[in-house]
Short mmCIF file of N, CA and C in Angstrom, two decimals:
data_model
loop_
_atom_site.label_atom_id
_atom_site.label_comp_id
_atom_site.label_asym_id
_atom_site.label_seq_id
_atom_site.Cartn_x
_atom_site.Cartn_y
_atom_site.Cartn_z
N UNK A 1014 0.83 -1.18 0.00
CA UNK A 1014 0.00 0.00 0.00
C UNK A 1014 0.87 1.23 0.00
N UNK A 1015 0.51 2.25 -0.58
CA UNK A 1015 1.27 3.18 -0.27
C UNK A 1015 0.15 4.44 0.31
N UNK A 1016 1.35 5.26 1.20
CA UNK A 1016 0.44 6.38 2.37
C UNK A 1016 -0.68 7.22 1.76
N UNK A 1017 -1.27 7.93 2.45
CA UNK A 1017 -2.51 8.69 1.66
C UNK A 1017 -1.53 10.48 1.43
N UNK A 1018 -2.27 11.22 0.67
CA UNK A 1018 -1.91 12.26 0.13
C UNK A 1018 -0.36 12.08 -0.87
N UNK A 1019 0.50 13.20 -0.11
CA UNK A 1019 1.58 13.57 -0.87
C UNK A 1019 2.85 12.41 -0.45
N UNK A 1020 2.22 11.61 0.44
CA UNK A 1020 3.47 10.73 1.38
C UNK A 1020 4.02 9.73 0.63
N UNK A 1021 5.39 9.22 0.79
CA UNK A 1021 6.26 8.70 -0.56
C UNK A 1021 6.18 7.50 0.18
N UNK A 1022 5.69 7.33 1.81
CA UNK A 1022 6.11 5.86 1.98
C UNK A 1022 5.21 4.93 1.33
N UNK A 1023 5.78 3.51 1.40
CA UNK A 1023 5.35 2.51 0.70
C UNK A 1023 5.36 1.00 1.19
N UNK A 1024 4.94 0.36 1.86
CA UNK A 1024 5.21 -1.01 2.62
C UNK A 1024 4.19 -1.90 2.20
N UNK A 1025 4.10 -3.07 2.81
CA UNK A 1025 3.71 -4.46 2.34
C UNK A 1025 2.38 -4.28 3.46
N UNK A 1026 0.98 -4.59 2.97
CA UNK A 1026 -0.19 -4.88 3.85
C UNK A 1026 0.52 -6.40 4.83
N UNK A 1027 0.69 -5.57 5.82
CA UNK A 1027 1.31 -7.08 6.75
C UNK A 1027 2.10 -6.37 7.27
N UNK A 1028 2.56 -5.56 6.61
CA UNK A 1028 4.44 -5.70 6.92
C UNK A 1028 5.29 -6.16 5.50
N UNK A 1029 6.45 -6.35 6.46
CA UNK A 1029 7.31 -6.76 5.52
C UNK A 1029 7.39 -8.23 5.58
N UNK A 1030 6.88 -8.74 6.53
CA UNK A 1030 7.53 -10.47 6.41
C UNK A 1030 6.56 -10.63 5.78
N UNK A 1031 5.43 -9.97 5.27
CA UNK A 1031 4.35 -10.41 3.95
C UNK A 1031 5.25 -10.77 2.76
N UNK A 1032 6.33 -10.32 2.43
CA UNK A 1032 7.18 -10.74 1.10
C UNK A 1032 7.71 -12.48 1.15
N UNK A 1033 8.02 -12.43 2.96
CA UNK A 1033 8.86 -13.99 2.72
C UNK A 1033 7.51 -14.77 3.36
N UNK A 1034 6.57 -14.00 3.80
CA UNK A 1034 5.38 -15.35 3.33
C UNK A 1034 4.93 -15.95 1.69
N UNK A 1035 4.84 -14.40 1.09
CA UNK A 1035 4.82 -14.55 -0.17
C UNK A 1035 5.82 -16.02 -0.82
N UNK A 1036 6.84 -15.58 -0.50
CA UNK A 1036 7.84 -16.23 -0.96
C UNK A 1036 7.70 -18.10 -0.80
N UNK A 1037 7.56 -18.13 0.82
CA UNK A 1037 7.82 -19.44 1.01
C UNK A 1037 6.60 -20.11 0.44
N UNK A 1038 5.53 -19.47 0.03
CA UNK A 1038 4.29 -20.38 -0.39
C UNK A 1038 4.25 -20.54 -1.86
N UNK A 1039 5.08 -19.76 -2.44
CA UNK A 1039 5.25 -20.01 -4.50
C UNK A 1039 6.60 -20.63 -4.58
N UNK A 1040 7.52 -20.67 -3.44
CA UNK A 1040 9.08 -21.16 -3.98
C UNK A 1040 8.69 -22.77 -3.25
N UNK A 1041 9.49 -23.10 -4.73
CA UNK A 1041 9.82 -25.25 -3.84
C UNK A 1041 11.14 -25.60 -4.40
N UNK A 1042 11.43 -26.11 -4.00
CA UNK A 1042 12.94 -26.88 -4.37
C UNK A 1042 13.88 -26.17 -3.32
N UNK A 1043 13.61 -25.19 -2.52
CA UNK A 1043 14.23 -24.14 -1.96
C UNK A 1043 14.47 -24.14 -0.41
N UNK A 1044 15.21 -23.74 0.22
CA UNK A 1044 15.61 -23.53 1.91
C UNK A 1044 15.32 -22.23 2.03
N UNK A 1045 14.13 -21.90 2.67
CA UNK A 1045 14.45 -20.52 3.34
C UNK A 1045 14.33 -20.54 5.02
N UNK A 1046 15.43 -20.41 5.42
CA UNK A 1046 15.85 -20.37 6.96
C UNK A 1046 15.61 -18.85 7.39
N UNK A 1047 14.78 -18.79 8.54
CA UNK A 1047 14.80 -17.64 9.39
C UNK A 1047 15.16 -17.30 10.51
N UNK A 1048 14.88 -16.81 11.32
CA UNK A 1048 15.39 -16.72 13.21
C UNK A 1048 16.75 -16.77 13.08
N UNK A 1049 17.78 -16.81 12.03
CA UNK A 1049 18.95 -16.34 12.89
C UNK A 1049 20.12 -15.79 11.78
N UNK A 1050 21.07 -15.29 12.14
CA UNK A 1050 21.95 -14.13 11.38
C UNK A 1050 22.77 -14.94 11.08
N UNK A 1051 22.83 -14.79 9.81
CA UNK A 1051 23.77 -14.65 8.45
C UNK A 1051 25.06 -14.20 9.15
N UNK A 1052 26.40 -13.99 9.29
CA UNK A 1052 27.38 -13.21 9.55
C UNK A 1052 28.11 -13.74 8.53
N UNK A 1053 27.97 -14.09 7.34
CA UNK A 1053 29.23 -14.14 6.52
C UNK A 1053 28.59 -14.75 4.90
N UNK A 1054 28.57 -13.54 3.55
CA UNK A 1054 28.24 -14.56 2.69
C UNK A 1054 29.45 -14.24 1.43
N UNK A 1055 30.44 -15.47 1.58
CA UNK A 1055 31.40 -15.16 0.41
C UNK A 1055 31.10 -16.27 -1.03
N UNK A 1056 31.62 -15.66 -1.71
CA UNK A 1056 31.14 -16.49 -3.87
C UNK A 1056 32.43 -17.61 -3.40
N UNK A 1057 31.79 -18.43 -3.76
CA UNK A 1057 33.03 -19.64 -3.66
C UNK A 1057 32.73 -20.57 -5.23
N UNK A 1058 33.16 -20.01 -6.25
CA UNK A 1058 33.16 -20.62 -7.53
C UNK A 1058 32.18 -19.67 -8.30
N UNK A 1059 30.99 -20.76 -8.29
CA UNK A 1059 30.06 -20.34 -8.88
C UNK A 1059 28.79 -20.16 -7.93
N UNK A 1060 29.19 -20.39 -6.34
CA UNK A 1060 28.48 -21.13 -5.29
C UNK A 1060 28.52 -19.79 -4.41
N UNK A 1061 27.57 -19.63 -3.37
CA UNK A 1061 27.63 -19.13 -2.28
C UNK A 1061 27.94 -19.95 -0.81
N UNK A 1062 28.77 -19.25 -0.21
CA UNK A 1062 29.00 -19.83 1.29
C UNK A 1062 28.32 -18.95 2.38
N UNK A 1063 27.57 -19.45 2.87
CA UNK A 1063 26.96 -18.24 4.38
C UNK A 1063 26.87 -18.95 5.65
N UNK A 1064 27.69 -18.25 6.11
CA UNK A 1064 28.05 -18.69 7.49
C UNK A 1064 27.65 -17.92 8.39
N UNK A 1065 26.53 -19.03 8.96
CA UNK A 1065 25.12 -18.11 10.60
C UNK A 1065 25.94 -18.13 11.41
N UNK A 1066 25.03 -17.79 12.34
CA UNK A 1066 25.70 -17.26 13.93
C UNK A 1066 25.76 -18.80 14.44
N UNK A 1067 25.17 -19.51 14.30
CA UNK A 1067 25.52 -20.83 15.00
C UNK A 1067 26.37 -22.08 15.01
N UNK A 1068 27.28 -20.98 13.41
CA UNK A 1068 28.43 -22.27 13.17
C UNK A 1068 27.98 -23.07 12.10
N UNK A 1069 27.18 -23.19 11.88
CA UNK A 1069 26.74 -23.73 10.36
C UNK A 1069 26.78 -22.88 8.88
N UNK A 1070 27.80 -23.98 8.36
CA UNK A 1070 28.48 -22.99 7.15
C UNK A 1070 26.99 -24.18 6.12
N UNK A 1071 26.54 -22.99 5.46
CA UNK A 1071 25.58 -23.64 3.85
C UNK A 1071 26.39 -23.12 2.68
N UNK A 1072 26.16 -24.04 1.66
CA UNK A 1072 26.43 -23.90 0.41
C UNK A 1072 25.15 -23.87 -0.75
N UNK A 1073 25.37 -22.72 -1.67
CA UNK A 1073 23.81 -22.78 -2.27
C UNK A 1073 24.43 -22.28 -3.40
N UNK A 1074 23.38 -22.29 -4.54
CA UNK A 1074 23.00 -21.14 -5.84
C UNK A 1074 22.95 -20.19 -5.71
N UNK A 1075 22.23 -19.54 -4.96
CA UNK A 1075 21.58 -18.66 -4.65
C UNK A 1075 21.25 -18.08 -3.38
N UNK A 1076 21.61 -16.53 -3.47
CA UNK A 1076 21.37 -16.40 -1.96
C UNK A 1076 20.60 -14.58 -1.93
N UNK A 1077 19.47 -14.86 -1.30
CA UNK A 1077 18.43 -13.71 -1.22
C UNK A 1077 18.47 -13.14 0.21
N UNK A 1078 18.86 -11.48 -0.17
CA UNK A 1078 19.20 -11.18 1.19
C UNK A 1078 17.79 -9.87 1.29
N UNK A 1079 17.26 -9.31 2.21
CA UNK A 1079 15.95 -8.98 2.46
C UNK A 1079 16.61 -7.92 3.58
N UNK A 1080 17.48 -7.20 3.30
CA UNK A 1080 18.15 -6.19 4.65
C UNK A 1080 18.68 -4.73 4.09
N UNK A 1081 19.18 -4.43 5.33
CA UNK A 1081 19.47 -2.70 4.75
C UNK A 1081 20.97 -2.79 3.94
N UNK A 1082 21.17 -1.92 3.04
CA UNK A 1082 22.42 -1.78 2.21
C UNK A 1082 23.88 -2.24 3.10
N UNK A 1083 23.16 -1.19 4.09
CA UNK A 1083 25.01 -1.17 4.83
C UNK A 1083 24.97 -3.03 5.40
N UNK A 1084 24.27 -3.27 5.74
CA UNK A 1084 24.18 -4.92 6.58
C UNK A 1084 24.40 -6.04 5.49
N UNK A 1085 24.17 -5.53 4.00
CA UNK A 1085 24.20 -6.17 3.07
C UNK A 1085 26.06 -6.03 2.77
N UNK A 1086 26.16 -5.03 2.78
CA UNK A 1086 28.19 -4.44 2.34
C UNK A 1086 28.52 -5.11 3.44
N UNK A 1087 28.10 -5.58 4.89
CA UNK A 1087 28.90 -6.07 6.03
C UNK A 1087 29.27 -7.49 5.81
N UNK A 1088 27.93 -8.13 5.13
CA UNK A 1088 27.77 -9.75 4.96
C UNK A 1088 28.54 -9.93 3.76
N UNK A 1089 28.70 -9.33 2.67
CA UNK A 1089 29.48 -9.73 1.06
C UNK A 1089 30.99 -9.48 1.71
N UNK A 1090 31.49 -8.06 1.80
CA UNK A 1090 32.61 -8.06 2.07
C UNK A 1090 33.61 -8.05 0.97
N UNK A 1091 32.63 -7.39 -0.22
CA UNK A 1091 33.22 -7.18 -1.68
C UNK A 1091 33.79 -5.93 -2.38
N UNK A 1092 34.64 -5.66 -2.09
CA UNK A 1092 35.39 -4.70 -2.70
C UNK A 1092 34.97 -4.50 -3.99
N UNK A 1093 34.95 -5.05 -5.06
CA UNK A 1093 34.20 -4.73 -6.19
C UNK A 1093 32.45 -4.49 -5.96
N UNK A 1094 32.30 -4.69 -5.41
CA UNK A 1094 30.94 -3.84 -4.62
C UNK A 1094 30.63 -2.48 -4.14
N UNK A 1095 31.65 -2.22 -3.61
CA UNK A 1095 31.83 -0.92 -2.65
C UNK A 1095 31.14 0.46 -3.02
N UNK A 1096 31.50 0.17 -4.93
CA UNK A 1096 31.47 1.65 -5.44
C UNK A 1096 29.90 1.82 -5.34
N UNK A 1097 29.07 0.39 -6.14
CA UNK A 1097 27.34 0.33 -5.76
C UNK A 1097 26.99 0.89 -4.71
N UNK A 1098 28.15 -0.18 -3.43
CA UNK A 1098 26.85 0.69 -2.47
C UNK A 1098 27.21 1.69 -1.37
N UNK A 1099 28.55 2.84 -2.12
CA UNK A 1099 28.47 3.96 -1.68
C UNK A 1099 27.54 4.84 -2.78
N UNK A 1100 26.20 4.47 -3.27
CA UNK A 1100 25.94 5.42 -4.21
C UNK A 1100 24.12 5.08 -3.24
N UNK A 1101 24.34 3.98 -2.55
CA UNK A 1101 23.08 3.72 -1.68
C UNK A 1101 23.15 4.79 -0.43
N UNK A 1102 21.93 4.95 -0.06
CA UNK A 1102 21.66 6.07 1.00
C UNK A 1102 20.44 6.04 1.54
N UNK A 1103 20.55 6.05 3.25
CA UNK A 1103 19.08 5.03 4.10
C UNK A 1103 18.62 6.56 4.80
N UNK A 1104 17.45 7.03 4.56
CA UNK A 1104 16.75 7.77 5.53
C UNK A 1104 15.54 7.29 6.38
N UNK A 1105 15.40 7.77 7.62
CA UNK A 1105 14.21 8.07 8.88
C UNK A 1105 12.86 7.19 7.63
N UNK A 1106 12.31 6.58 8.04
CA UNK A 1106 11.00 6.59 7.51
C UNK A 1106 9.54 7.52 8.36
N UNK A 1107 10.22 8.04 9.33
CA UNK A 1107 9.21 8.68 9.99
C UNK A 1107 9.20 10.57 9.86
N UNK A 1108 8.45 10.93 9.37
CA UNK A 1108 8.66 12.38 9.36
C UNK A 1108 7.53 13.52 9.92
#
């Protein structure tokens, strides 16, 4: 939905975890793990490695991240990245 009058905000009827309900009910073949932090996702070939907070390293295709820019530059850790997402910029949603 987006706000009434001149207001630019824009969010999901629900919220936001309306997207990864969305998600988990049209995706199959797929892992989507929640409740706990990511701290590490490096390209290993053609592969992703992400390593949670609990010590469990996964290996995947594919990896969908659903977070703010800067938390996204913390988890890649890609220098050929950097220039993207110094051109990203997070403001207040409340005004």
């Amino acid at each position: 939905f987006q706000g009434k009058g001149d207001k630019k905000f824009m969010s999901f009827k629900g919220g936001v975890s309306a997207l990864i309900d969305a998600m988990e009910e049209q995706l199959s073949d797929v892992e989507i793990i929640k409740g706990i932090r990511a701290e590490r996702i490096a390209k290993d070939g053609e592969r992703y490695r992400v390593t949670l907070a609990d010590g469990r390293i996964l290996d995947s295709d594919f990896a969908v991240l659903g977070t703010m820019h800067s938390t996204a530059r913390a988890l890649l850790q890609d220098e050929a990245l950097n220039e993207d997402f110094n051109q990203l910029f997070n403001s207040s949603m409340i005004s």
